[in-house]
């Protein structure tokens, strides 16, 4: 049986999303057929607006409605500490603990040779530029995930940051968040208490 084009196309689009196989894609599509047109109009518009109405913060690469993002604009935050995370979701998890008052740097990925993601593909260069330029920075907390890619990224960052630290006065501290985090666990799935512990228990790296 040949499906109507509108259905077939939507199923194909759903299949492009992570974690969604052909069956789920079909189920979601047929589910949407039973929702009111007003919902579909809104849903469609939200997808259209998703990238149009958001920007990447030019300082920390967080996703926000305005550039700079609210965190970078907040004068009550501690500008001397920068927490480096892989994804905006990780930033949200740390924000939820309410225990971190510094700024962030969002890499938008991790080094992954198997998927040919090298240091140039993620926001490492802008981090180095930021650290080299802003002498007020006193600590860089590496909060990449504890899996293989996250560790490889942290090690790479450490090496590059040490180079910058050599030529910089005053020196900054390089620390690694991780104590209490299960090996291989993604930051975004960690509960608030664990994250808080990991943040407070960070060690020199
Ligand atoms: Zn920002």
Short mmCIF file of C-alpha atoms and ligand atoms in Angstrom, two decimals:
data_model
loop_
_atom_site.label_atom_id
_atom_site.label_comp_id
_atom_site.label_asym_id
_atom_site.label_seq_id
_atom_site.Cartn_x
_atom_site.Cartn_y
_atom_site.Cartn_z
CA UNK A 1 0.00 0.00 0.00
CA UNK A 2 1.30 3.41 -0.95
CA UNK A 3 0.95 6.06 1.76
CA UNK A 4 -0.19 9.59 0.95
CA UNK A 5 2.83 11.77 0.28
CA UNK A 6 2.15 14.06 3.29
CA UNK A 7 2.25 11.08 5.64
CA UNK A 8 5.23 9.45 4.02
CA UNK A 9 7.28 12.63 4.18
CA UNK A 10 6.55 13.29 7.83
CA UNK A 11 7.44 9.69 8.75
CA UNK A 12 10.75 10.15 6.94
CA UNK A 13 11.45 13.37 8.82
CA UNK A 14 10.70 11.82 12.21
CA UNK A 15 13.09 8.99 11.34
CA UNK A 16 15.93 11.50 11.06
CA UNK A 17 15.59 12.32 14.76
CA UNK A 18 17.83 10.56 17.29
CA UNK A 19 16.31 7.54 19.00
CA UNK A 20 13.34 7.33 16.62
CA UNK A 21 13.02 4.24 14.45
CA UNK A 22 10.57 3.61 11.57
CA UNK A 23 7.83 2.26 13.85
CA UNK A 24 7.88 5.17 16.27
CA UNK A 25 8.08 7.59 13.33
CA UNK A 26 4.90 6.07 11.87
CA UNK A 27 3.15 6.02 15.25
CA UNK A 28 3.90 9.71 15.88
CA UNK A 29 2.72 10.67 12.40
CA UNK A 30 -0.59 8.83 12.73
CA UNK A 31 -1.01 10.22 16.23
CA UNK A 32 -0.69 13.74 14.85
CA UNK A 33 -3.45 13.00 12.34
CA UNK A 34 -5.82 12.77 15.30
CA UNK A 35 -4.84 16.05 16.90
CA UNK A 36 -6.73 19.30 16.18
CA UNK A 37 -5.52 21.46 13.29
CA UNK A 38 -4.86 24.30 15.78
CA UNK A 39 -2.29 22.13 17.56
CA UNK A 40 -0.60 21.24 14.27
CA UNK A 41 -0.46 24.89 13.22
CA UNK A 42 1.19 25.81 16.50
CA UNK A 43 3.54 22.81 16.44
CA UNK A 44 4.61 23.58 12.88
CA UNK A 45 5.20 27.23 13.72
CA UNK A 46 7.28 26.29 16.77
CA UNK A 47 9.56 24.23 14.56
CA UNK A 48 9.79 27.07 12.03
CA UNK A 49 10.70 29.51 14.82
CA UNK A 50 13.13 27.23 16.63
CA UNK A 51 16.26 28.49 14.94
CA UNK A 52 14.88 31.78 13.69
CA UNK A 53 14.13 33.03 17.20
CA UNK A 54 17.27 31.82 18.94
CA UNK A 55 20.90 32.85 18.75
CA UNK A 56 24.16 31.42 19.90
CA UNK A 57 25.78 33.65 22.51
CA UNK A 58 28.92 35.08 20.94
CA UNK A 59 30.79 34.79 24.24
CA UNK A 60 29.82 31.39 25.69
CA UNK A 61 27.92 29.75 22.79
CA UNK A 62 24.89 29.05 24.95
CA UNK A 63 21.59 29.14 23.05
CA UNK A 64 19.43 32.12 23.99
CA UNK A 65 16.91 34.64 22.66
CA UNK A 66 19.50 37.41 22.72
CA UNK A 67 23.23 37.81 22.35
CA UNK A 68 24.93 37.94 24.84
CA UNK A 69 22.88 35.35 26.73
CA UNK A 70 21.29 36.22 30.11
CA UNK A 71 24.08 34.44 32.02
CA UNK A 72 26.87 36.41 30.32
CA UNK A 73 24.91 39.64 30.84
CA UNK A 74 24.29 39.02 34.55
CA UNK A 75 26.59 41.28 36.59
CA UNK A 76 25.90 39.21 39.71
CA UNK A 77 27.73 36.23 38.29
CA UNK A 78 31.33 35.42 39.04
CA UNK A 79 33.15 36.22 35.82
CA UNK A 80 36.39 34.70 37.10
CA UNK A 81 35.18 31.11 36.83
CA UNK A 82 34.31 29.39 33.56
CA UNK A 83 32.69 26.01 33.41
CA UNK A 84 33.24 24.18 30.11
CA UNK A 85 30.40 21.86 29.09
CA UNK A 86 29.62 19.82 25.99
CA UNK A 87 25.99 20.83 25.39
CA UNK A 88 23.47 23.51 26.40
CA UNK A 89 21.57 20.72 28.22
CA UNK A 90 24.59 20.23 30.50
CA UNK A 91 24.58 23.93 31.29
CA UNK A 92 20.90 23.66 32.24
CA UNK A 93 21.62 20.71 34.54
CA UNK A 94 24.34 22.64 36.36
CA UNK A 95 22.15 25.75 36.58
CA UNK A 96 19.45 23.62 38.22
CA UNK A 97 21.75 22.78 41.13
CA UNK A 98 21.85 26.50 41.95
CA UNK A 99 25.40 25.99 43.21
CA UNK A 100 27.37 27.47 40.36
CA UNK A 101 27.57 31.19 39.91
CA UNK A 102 30.27 31.48 37.28
CA UNK A 103 30.06 31.67 33.50
CA UNK A 104 30.08 28.88 30.94
CA UNK A 105 31.60 27.88 27.66
CA UNK A 106 29.52 25.49 25.57
CA UNK A 107 31.56 23.33 23.20
CA UNK A 108 28.56 21.95 21.27
CA UNK A 109 30.13 18.51 21.11
CA UNK A 110 33.13 16.49 22.16
CA UNK A 111 36.20 15.26 20.33
CA UNK A 112 35.27 11.99 18.66
CA UNK A 113 37.78 10.58 16.13
CA UNK A 114 35.37 7.78 15.10
CA UNK A 115 32.88 10.38 13.89
CA UNK A 116 35.68 12.62 12.61
CA UNK A 117 34.92 15.34 15.13
CA UNK A 118 38.23 17.00 15.83
CA UNK A 119 39.06 20.02 18.04
CA UNK A 120 38.27 22.37 15.11
CA UNK A 121 34.68 21.13 14.91
CA UNK A 122 33.74 22.26 18.43
CA UNK A 123 34.09 25.63 20.18
CA UNK A 124 37.63 25.16 21.47
CA UNK A 125 39.36 27.97 19.57
CA UNK A 126 36.98 30.58 20.99
CA UNK A 127 37.58 29.22 24.50
CA UNK A 128 41.33 29.61 24.11
CA UNK A 129 40.89 33.12 22.72
CA UNK A 130 38.62 33.98 25.63
CA UNK A 131 41.03 32.66 28.26
CA UNK A 132 44.02 34.30 26.61
CA UNK A 133 42.31 37.68 26.45
CA UNK A 134 40.34 37.88 29.69
CA UNK A 135 42.87 38.21 32.50
CA UNK A 136 40.10 38.23 35.11
CA UNK A 137 39.56 34.49 34.61
CA UNK A 138 40.89 32.59 37.60
CA UNK A 139 39.58 29.09 37.06
CA UNK A 140 38.48 26.86 34.21
CA UNK A 141 36.35 23.93 35.30
CA UNK A 142 36.31 21.15 32.73
CA UNK A 143 32.85 19.61 32.97
CA UNK A 144 32.78 17.45 29.86
CA UNK A 145 31.14 14.05 30.29
CA UNK A 146 33.04 11.20 31.90
CA UNK A 147 32.80 8.88 28.86
CA UNK A 148 35.62 8.32 26.38
CA UNK A 149 34.91 11.38 24.22
CA UNK A 150 34.42 13.66 27.23
CA UNK A 151 37.69 12.49 28.78
CA UNK A 152 39.56 12.89 25.50
CA UNK A 153 38.16 16.40 25.17
CA UNK A 154 39.13 17.30 28.75
CA UNK A 155 42.66 16.02 28.16
CA UNK A 156 43.00 18.00 24.96
CA UNK A 157 41.67 21.16 26.63
CA UNK A 158 44.03 20.68 29.56
CA UNK A 159 47.02 20.49 27.23
CA UNK A 160 46.02 23.62 25.34
CA UNK A 161 45.13 25.56 28.49
CA UNK A 162 48.49 24.73 30.08
CA UNK A 163 50.17 26.28 27.02
CA UNK A 164 48.18 29.49 27.49
CA UNK A 165 48.83 29.50 31.24
CA UNK A 166 52.59 29.47 30.62
CA UNK A 167 52.45 32.82 28.90
CA UNK A 168 49.83 34.38 31.08
CA UNK A 169 49.93 36.40 34.28
CA UNK A 170 48.13 35.87 36.56
CA UNK A 171 47.84 32.10 36.18
CA UNK A 172 44.48 30.38 36.30
CA UNK A 173 43.47 27.10 37.89
CA UNK A 174 42.43 24.15 35.70
CA UNK A 175 40.04 21.78 37.44
CA UNK A 176 38.01 18.76 36.43
CA UNK A 177 34.54 18.07 37.61
CA UNK A 178 33.77 14.44 38.02
CA UNK A 179 34.01 13.05 41.51
CA UNK A 180 30.76 11.28 42.27
CA UNK A 181 29.78 11.07 38.63
CA UNK A 182 29.55 7.47 37.46
CA UNK A 183 32.06 6.66 34.72
CA UNK A 184 30.53 7.08 31.29
CA UNK A 185 27.48 8.91 32.61
CA UNK A 186 26.26 11.98 30.82
CA UNK A 187 25.98 15.15 32.83
CA UNK A 188 22.43 15.78 31.71
CA UNK A 189 21.22 12.53 33.27
CA UNK A 190 22.88 13.09 36.64
CA UNK A 191 20.62 14.15 39.49
CA UNK A 192 21.11 17.51 41.14
CA UNK A 193 22.71 16.16 44.31
CA UNK A 194 25.29 14.18 42.34
CA UNK A 195 26.07 17.18 40.15
CA UNK A 196 26.44 19.43 43.14
CA UNK A 197 28.82 16.93 44.72
CA UNK A 198 30.78 16.65 41.49
CA UNK A 199 31.04 20.43 41.26
CA UNK A 200 32.12 20.95 44.84
CA UNK A 201 34.47 18.00 44.73
CA UNK A 202 36.28 19.16 41.61
CA UNK A 203 39.99 18.54 41.63
CA UNK A 204 43.03 20.14 40.05
CA UNK A 205 43.56 18.71 36.63
ZN1 LIG B 1 26.64 33.60 27.05
#
